[in-house]
Coordinates of C-alpha atoms in Angstrom, one line a residue:
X1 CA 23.6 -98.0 21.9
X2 CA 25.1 -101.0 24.1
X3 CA 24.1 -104.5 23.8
X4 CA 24.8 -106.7 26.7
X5 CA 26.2 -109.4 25.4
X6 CA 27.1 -113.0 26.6
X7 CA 30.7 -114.2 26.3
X8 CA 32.4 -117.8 25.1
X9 CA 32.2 -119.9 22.0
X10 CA 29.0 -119.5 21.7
X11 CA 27.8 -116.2 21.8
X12 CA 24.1 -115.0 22.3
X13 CA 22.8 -111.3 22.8
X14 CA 21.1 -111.7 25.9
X15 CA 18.3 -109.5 27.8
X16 CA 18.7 -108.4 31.6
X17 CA 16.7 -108.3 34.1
X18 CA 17.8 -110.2 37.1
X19 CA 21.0 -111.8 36.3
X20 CA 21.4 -113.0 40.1
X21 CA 18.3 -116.0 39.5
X22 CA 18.8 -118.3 37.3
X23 CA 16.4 -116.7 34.8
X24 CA 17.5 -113.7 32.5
X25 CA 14.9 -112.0 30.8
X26 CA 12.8 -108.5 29.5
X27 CA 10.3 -109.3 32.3
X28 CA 8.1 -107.3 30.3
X29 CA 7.5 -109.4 27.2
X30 CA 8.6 -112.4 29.3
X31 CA 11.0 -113.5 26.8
X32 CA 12.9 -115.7 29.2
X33 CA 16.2 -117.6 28.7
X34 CA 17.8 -120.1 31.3
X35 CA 20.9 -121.2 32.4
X36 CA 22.3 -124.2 30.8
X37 CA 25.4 -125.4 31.7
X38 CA 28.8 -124.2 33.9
X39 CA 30.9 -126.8 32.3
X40 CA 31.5 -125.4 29.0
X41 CA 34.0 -122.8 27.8
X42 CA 31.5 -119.7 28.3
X43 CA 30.3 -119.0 31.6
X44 CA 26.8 -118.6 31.0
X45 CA 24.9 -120.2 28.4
X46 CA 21.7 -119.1 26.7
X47 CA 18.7 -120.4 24.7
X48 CA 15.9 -118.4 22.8
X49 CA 12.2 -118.3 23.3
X50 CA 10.7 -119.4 20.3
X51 CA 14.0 -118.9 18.5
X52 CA 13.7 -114.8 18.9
X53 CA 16.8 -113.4 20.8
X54 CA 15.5 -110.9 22.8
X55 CA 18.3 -108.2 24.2
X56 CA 18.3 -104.6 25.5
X57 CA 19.9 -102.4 24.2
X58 CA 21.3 -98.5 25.3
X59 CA 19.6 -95.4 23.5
X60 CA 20.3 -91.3 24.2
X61 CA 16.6 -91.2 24.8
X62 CA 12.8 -92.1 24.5
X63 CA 10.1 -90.1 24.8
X64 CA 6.5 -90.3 24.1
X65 CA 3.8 -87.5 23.1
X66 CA 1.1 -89.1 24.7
X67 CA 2.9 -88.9 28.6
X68 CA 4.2 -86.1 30.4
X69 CA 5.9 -88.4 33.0
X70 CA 8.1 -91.3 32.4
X71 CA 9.4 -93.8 34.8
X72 CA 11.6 -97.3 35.2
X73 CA 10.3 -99.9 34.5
X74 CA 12.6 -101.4 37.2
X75 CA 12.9 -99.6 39.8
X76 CA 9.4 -97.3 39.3
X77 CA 10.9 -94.1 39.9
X78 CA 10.5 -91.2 37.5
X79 CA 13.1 -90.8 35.0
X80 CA 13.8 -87.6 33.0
X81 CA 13.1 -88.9 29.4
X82 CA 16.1 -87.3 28.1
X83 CA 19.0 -89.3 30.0
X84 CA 20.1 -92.4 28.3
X85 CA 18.3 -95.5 29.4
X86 CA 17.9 -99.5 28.6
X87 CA 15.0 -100.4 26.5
X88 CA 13.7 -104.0 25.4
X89 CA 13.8 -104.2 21.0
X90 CA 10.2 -106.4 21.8
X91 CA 8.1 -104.0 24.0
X92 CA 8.4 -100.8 25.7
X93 CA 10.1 -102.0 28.7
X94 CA 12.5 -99.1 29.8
X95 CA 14.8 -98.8 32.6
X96 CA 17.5 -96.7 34.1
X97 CA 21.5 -97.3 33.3
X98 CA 22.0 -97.9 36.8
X99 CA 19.1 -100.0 37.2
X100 CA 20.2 -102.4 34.7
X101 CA 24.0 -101.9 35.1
X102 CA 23.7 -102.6 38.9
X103 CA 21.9 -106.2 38.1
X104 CA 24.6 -107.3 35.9
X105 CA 27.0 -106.4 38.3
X106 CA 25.0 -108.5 40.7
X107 CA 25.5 -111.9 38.3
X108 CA 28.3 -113.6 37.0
X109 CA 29.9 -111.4 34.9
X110 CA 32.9 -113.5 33.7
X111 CA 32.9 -113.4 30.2
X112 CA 30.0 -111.1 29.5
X113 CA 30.7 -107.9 27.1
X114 CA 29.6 -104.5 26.6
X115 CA 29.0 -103.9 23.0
X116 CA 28.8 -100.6 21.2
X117 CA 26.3 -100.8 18.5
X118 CA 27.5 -97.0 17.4
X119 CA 30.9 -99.1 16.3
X120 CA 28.8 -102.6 15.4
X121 CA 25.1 -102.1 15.1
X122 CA 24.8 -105.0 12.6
X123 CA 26.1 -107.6 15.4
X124 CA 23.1 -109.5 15.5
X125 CA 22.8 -109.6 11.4
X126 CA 27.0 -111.0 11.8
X127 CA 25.5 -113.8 14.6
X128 CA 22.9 -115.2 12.3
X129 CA 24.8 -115.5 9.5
X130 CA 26.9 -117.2 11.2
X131 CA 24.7 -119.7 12.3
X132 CA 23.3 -120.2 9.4
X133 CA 26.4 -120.9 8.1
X134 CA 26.2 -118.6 4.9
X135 CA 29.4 -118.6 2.9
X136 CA 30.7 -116.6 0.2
X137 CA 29.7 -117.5 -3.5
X138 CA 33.2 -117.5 -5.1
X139 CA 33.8 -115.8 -8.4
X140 CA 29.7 -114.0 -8.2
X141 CA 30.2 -110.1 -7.6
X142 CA 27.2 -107.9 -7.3
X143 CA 28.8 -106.6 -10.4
X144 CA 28.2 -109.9 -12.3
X145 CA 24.9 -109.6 -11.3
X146 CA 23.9 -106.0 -12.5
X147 CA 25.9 -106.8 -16.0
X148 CA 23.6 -110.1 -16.4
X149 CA 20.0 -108.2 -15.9
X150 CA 17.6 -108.0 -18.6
X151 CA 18.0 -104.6 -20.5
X152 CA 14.9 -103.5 -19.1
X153 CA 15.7 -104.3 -15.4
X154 CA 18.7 -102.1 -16.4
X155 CA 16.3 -99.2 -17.4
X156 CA 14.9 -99.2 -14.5
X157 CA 17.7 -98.7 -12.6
X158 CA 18.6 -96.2 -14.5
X159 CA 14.9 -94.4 -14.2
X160 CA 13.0 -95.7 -11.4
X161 CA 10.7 -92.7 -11.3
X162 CA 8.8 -90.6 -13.5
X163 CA 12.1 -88.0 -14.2
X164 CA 10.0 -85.6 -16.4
X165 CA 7.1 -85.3 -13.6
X166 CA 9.4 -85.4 -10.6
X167 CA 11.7 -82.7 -12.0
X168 CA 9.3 -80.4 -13.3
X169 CA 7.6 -80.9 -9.1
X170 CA 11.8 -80.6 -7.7
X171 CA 12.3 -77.5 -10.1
X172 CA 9.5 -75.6 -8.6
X173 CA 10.0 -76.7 -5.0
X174 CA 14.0 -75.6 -5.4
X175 CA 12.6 -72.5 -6.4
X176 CA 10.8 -71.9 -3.8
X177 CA 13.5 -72.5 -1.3
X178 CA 16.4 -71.3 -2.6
X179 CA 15.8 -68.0 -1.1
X180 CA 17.5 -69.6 2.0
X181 CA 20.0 -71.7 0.5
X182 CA 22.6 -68.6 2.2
X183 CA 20.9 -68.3 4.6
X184 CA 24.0 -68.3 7.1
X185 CA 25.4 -65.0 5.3
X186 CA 24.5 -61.5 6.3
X187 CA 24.0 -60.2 3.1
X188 CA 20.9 -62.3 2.9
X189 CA 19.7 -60.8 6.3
X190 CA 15.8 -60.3 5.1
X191 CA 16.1 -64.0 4.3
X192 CA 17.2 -65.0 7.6
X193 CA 14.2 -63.0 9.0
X194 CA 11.8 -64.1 7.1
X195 CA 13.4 -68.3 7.7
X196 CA 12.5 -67.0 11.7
X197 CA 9.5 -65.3 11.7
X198 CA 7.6 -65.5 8.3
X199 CA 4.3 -68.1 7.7
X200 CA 6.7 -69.9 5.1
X201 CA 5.4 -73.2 4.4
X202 CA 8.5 -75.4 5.6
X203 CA 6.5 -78.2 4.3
X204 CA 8.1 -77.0 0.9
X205 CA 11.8 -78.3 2.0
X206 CA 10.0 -81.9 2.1
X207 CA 8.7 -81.7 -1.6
X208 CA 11.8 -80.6 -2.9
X209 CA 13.8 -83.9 -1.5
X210 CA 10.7 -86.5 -2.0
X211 CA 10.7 -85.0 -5.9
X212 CA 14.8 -85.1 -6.5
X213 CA 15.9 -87.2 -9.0
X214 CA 19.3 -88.4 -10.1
X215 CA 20.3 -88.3 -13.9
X216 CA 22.3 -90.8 -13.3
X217 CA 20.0 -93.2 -11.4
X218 CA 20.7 -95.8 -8.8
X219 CA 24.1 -97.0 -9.3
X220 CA 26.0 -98.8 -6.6
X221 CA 29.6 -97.9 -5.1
X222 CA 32.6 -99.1 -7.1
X223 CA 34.0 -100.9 -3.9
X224 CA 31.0 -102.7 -3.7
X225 CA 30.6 -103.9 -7.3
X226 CA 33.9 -106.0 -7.6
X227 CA 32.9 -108.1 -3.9
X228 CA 32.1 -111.5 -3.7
X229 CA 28.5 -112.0 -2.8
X230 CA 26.9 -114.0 0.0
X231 CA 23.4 -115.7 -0.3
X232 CA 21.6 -114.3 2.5
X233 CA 18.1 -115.9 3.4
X234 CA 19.0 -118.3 0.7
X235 CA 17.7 -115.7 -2.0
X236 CA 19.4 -112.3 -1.7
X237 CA 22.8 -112.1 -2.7
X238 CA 24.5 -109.4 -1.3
X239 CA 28.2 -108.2 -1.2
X240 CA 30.1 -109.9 1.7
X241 CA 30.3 -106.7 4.1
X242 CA 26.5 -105.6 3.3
X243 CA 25.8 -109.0 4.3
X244 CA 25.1 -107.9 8.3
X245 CA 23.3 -105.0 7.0
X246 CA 20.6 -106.4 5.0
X247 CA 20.1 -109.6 7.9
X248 CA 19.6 -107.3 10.6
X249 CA 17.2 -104.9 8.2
X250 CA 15.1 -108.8 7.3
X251 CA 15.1 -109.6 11.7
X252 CA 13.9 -105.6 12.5
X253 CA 11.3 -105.6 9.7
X254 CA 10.9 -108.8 8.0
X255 CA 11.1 -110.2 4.2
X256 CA 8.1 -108.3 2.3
X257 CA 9.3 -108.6 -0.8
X258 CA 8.0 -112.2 -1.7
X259 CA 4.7 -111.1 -3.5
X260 CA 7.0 -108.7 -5.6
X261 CA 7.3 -110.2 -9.3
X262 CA 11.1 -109.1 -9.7
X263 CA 13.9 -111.3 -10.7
X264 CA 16.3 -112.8 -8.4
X265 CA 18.7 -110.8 -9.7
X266 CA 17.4 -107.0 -9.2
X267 CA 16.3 -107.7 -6.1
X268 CA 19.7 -108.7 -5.2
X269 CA 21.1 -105.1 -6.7
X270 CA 17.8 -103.8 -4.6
X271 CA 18.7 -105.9 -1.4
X272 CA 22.7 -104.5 -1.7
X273 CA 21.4 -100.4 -2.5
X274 CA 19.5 -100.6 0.7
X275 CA 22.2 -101.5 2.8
X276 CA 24.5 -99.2 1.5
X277 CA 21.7 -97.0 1.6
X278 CA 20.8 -97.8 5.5
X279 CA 24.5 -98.3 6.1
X280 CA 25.3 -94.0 4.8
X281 CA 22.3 -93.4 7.5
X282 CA 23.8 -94.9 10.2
X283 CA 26.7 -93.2 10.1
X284 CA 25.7 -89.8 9.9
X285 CA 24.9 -87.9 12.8
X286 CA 21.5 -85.9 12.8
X287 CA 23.0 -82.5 13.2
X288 CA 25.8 -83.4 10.0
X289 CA 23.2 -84.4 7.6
X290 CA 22.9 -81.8 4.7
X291 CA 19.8 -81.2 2.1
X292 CA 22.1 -83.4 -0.3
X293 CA 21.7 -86.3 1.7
X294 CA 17.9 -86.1 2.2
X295 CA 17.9 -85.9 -1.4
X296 CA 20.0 -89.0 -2.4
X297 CA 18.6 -91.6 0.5
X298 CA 14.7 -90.8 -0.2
X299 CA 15.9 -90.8 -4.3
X300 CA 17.5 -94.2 -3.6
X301 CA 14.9 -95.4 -0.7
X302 CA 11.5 -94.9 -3.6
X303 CA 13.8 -96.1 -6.5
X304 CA 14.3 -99.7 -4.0
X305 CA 10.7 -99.6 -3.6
X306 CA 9.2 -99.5 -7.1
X307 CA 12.2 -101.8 -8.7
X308 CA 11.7 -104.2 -5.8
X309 CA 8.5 -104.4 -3.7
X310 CA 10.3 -104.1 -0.6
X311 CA 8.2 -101.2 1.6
X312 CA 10.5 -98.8 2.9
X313 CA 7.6 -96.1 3.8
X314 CA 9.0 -96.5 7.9
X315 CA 12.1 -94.8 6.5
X316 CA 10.8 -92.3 4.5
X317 CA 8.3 -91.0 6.9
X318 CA 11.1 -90.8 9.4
X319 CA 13.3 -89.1 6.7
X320 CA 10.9 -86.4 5.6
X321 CA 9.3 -86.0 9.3
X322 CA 11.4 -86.3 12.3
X323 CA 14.7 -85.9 10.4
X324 CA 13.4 -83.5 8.4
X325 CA 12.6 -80.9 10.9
X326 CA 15.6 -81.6 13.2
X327 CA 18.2 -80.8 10.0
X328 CA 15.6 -77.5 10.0
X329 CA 16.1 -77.1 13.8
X330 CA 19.9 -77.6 13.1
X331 CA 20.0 -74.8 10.6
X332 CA 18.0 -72.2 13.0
X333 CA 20.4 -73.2 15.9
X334 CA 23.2 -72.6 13.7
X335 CA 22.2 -69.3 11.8
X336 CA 21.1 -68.4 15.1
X337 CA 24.8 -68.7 16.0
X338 CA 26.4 -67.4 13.0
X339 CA 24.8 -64.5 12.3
X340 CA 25.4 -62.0 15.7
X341 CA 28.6 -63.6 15.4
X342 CA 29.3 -62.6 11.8
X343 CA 27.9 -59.4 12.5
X344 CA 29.8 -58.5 15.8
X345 CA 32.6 -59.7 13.3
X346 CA 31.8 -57.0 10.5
X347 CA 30.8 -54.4 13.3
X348 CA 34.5 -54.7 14.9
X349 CA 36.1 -54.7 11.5
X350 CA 33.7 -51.7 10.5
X351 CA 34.5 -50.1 14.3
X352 CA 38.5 -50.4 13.2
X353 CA 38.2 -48.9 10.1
X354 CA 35.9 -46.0 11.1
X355 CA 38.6 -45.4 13.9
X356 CA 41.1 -45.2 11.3
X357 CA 39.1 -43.0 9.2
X358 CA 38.5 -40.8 12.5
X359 CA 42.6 -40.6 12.9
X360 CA 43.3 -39.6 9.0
X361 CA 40.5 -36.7 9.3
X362 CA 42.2 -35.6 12.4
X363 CA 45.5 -35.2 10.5
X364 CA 44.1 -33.4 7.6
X365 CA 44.6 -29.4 8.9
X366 CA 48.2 -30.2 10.4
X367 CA 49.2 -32.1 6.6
X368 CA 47.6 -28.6 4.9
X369 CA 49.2 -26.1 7.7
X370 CA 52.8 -27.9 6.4
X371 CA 52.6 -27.9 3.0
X372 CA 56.1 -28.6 0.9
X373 CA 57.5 -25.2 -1.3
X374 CA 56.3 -27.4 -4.3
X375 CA 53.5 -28.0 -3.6
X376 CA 52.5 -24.3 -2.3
X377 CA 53.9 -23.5 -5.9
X378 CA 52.0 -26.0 -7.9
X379 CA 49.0 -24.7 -5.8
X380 CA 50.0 -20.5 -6.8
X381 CA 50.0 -21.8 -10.4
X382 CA 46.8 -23.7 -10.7
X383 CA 44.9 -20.4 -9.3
X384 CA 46.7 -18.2 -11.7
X385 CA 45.3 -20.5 -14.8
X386 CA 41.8 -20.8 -13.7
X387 CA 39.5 -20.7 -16.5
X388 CA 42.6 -20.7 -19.3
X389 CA 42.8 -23.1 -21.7
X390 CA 45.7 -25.2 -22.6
X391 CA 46.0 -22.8 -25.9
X392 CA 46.0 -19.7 -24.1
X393 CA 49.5 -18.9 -23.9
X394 CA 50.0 -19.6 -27.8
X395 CA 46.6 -18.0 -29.3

């Protein structure tokens, strides 16, 4: 994803959609911002509505269920929903690359940047704190934190969940779908039939993630745990580099853990799993993520919501829905691969030997037509002594 991006001392993420007049804005939830000034170091100069910073950014695709056509929502053409396009974070406004690329091209574009949120997604969390002038609290690590909870805040990270009842639920569930766990080998082909074209309740691969549970509970990263924390929102103090994570997650979904009765401190270790948690998730692609993974984000994901209050249901639903079935797609297309290939593989190999086998039978009556003096001897001998014994020539 791209956000556009103004440039000078004071930077602002900024939304296009005419940067010719002297109004830039996501026309369709009219969040507008104006130009200010030309005699400053930046070259164009912005200032929220209602202190929200509205910006578009660039995603592979968007589609909806519900529509069959799509269009742009700046030029009004149809679009095929599977190009990359600009799309407002506010509404649904949507609009070709070249529709929005042409307009900054149009303004001044001195000073403006182009940047990639697949190398800085967390940008806008990095802004804010900087405005709000956080700073690091000197000599506090998240480390100092999780060694000065209550022993029973310390249980709980420990066991979050019910182990007993979510491990007897996993148990059966990994039962049930370890039949495919090889499913990539050939000498589980009735298992790679069945994956394709049996009534198997897929449904089961969910259960056995949502009931996985780690023995050793939710522990955070050792290069975490020795940082100097930051005080973000004035509350949650989080490890200096999380710090970006956990803003941007409070300015996408907002600060809903205030009703929960938990101490400042575990939902600081709560805040900082989250963002490492979130952190793992955006930086693995769709088609790398394994069964492990689903296991240990959802694990960690429900542990963060029962120790903290924070609701984290809009990732688990995407986790054990959408993600879910694409890592299954992802396994068919591969298998689907691997398998002719494996077995044109052991069909060649098998091909070579037989022809080998072919070559050494064809041999046989010349080997037997030239037989050494020896062995025509050895041969005379063994005929001679059919059905003697051993003892024969003494008894």
């Amino acid at each position: 994803m791209i956000l556009v991006e103004l440039g000078g001392a004071n930077k602002d993420v900024l939304g296009v959609e005419n940067a010719s007049s002297n109004s830039v804005h996501c026309d369709a939830c009219l969040k507008s911002y104006d130009e200010l000034s030309d005699n400053d170091d930046s070259s164009i100069l912005a200032k929220s509505h209602e202190v929200q910073q509205t910006h578009l950014i660039l995603i592979d695709s968007i589609m909806d269920e519900d529509f069959d056509k799509y269009y742009c929502d700046a030029c009004e053409e149809e679009r095929n929903p599977e190009f990359r396009v600009y799309t407002c974070v506010e509404c649904k406004y949507t609009a070709h690359i070249h529709c929005m690329i042409d307009e900054v091209i149009k303004g001044d574009t001195n000073g403006v940047e182009l940047l990639s949120l697949g190398e800085n997604r967390w940008k806008l969390g990095e802004d804010m704190d900087k405005a709000e002038d956080q700073t690091l609290i000197e000599g506090l690590t998240i480390g100092d934190i999780i060694d000065a909870l209550s022993e029973e805040e310390k249980k709980k990270l420990l066991q979050p969940l019910d182990f007993i009842s979510n491990k007897r639920y996993y148990n059966y569930y990994r039962n049930l779908n370890s039949k495919f766990d090889d499913l990539d080998s050939i000498e589980n082909f009735d298992n790679y039939k069945d994956f394709f074209q049996s009534d198997y309740d897929y449904s089961n691969f969910r259960m056995e993630v949502l009931y996985y549970t780690a023995v050793e509970g939710l522990k955070i990263d050792d290069q975490y745990l020795r940082q100097e924390v930051v005080a973000v929102d004035g509350k949650y103090l989080v490890p200096n580099t999380l710090a970006p994570i956990f803003k941007t997650f409070l300015l996408k979904y907002g600060d809903d853990c205030n009703s929960s009765t938990s101490s400042t401190g575990l939902k600081s270790v709560a805040s900082t799993l989250l963002s490492i948690v979130i952190d793992r998730m955006c930086k693995t692609k769709v088609e790398d993520v394994t069964m492990d993974d689903f296991k240990e984000w959802i694990f960690y994901l429900r542990g963060i919501g029962e120790i903290s209050g924070f609701r984290v249901n809009q990732f688990l639903l995407v986790l054990l829905e959408k993600s879910m079935d694409a890592y299954l797609g992802y396994m068919a297309i591969r298998c689907e691969k691997q398998i002719p290939e494996k077995l044109d593989m052991k069909i060649e190999a098998l091909e070579a030997e037989l022809d080998k086998c072919k070559k050494m039978r064809e041999q046989i009556p010349t080997i037997m037509s030239q037989k050494s003096s020896s062995i025509q001897h050895f041969i005379s001998q063994a005929s001679k002594l059919k059905h003697n014994t051993v003892g024969d020539e003494w008894f």
